[in-house]
């Protein structure tokens, strides 16, 4: 069985669908997924690719399509959601902190739930502090680490690797060097990762309704660090 590299940016609305589907797919197949946050915004700037900027009809379709796909997977987002995200880079850098510390999956999932279900933009307050707090970590500590030189160096290394591997959008999946782009290619990536006949289980597995982390109703202290660009 091969690993799947899951390249994503929390600023990508379609990535929400993959984030919510992956737990059940992993449970059914046993495939290992490597979560790889990267600076999608910078890649898009370099390609001069802004698919929804000043395109209201296309953005309207984006939300219509995500809602339609979400219903298939038993998800109930409240759309349209705030978009684009000013704080997507900070959200992704926090994901790198979470990756190093072993809590990236719940962090990304909760970020999307607060964004697309509660209307709180990811990478900004109150989403940022609430999500980190729900993952049982201190928002001030995590955000300070995310804005530090070590994580910035890791973030730029991810950008260089994304360029080298010809990743141009999110979500993207890489299996044994083969690129699959888009949530609608997730099942194909799963089939490429696992041997026959076990790959057949992917056919009937889509997703499941998201489960929120449960925490005591304590309001975290607002961090002093803020996304600036």
Short mmCIF file of C-alpha atoms in Angstrom, two decimals, residues 92-105 107-108 142 146:
data_model
loop_
_atom_site.label_atom_id
_atom_site.label_comp_id
_atom_site.label_asym_id
_atom_site.label_seq_id
_atom_site.Cartn_x
_atom_site.Cartn_y
_atom_site.Cartn_z
CA UNK A 92 -1.43 27.37 6.78
CA UNK A 93 1.56 28.30 8.93
CA UNK A 94 -0.40 27.28 12.03
CA UNK A 95 -1.07 23.99 10.21
CA UNK A 96 2.71 23.54 9.94
CA UNK A 97 3.04 24.00 13.70
CA UNK A 98 0.25 21.47 14.19
CA UNK A 99 1.93 19.11 11.74
CA UNK A 100 5.17 19.18 13.72
CA UNK A 101 3.30 18.63 16.99
CA UNK A 102 0.93 15.91 15.76
CA UNK A 103 -2.48 17.64 15.73
CA UNK A 104 -2.79 18.83 12.14
CA UNK A 105 -5.89 16.81 11.22
CA UNK A 107 -6.83 21.64 13.46
CA UNK A 108 -7.59 21.71 9.74
CA UNK A 142 0.99 28.52 18.60
CA UNK A 146 3.59 30.15 13.30
#
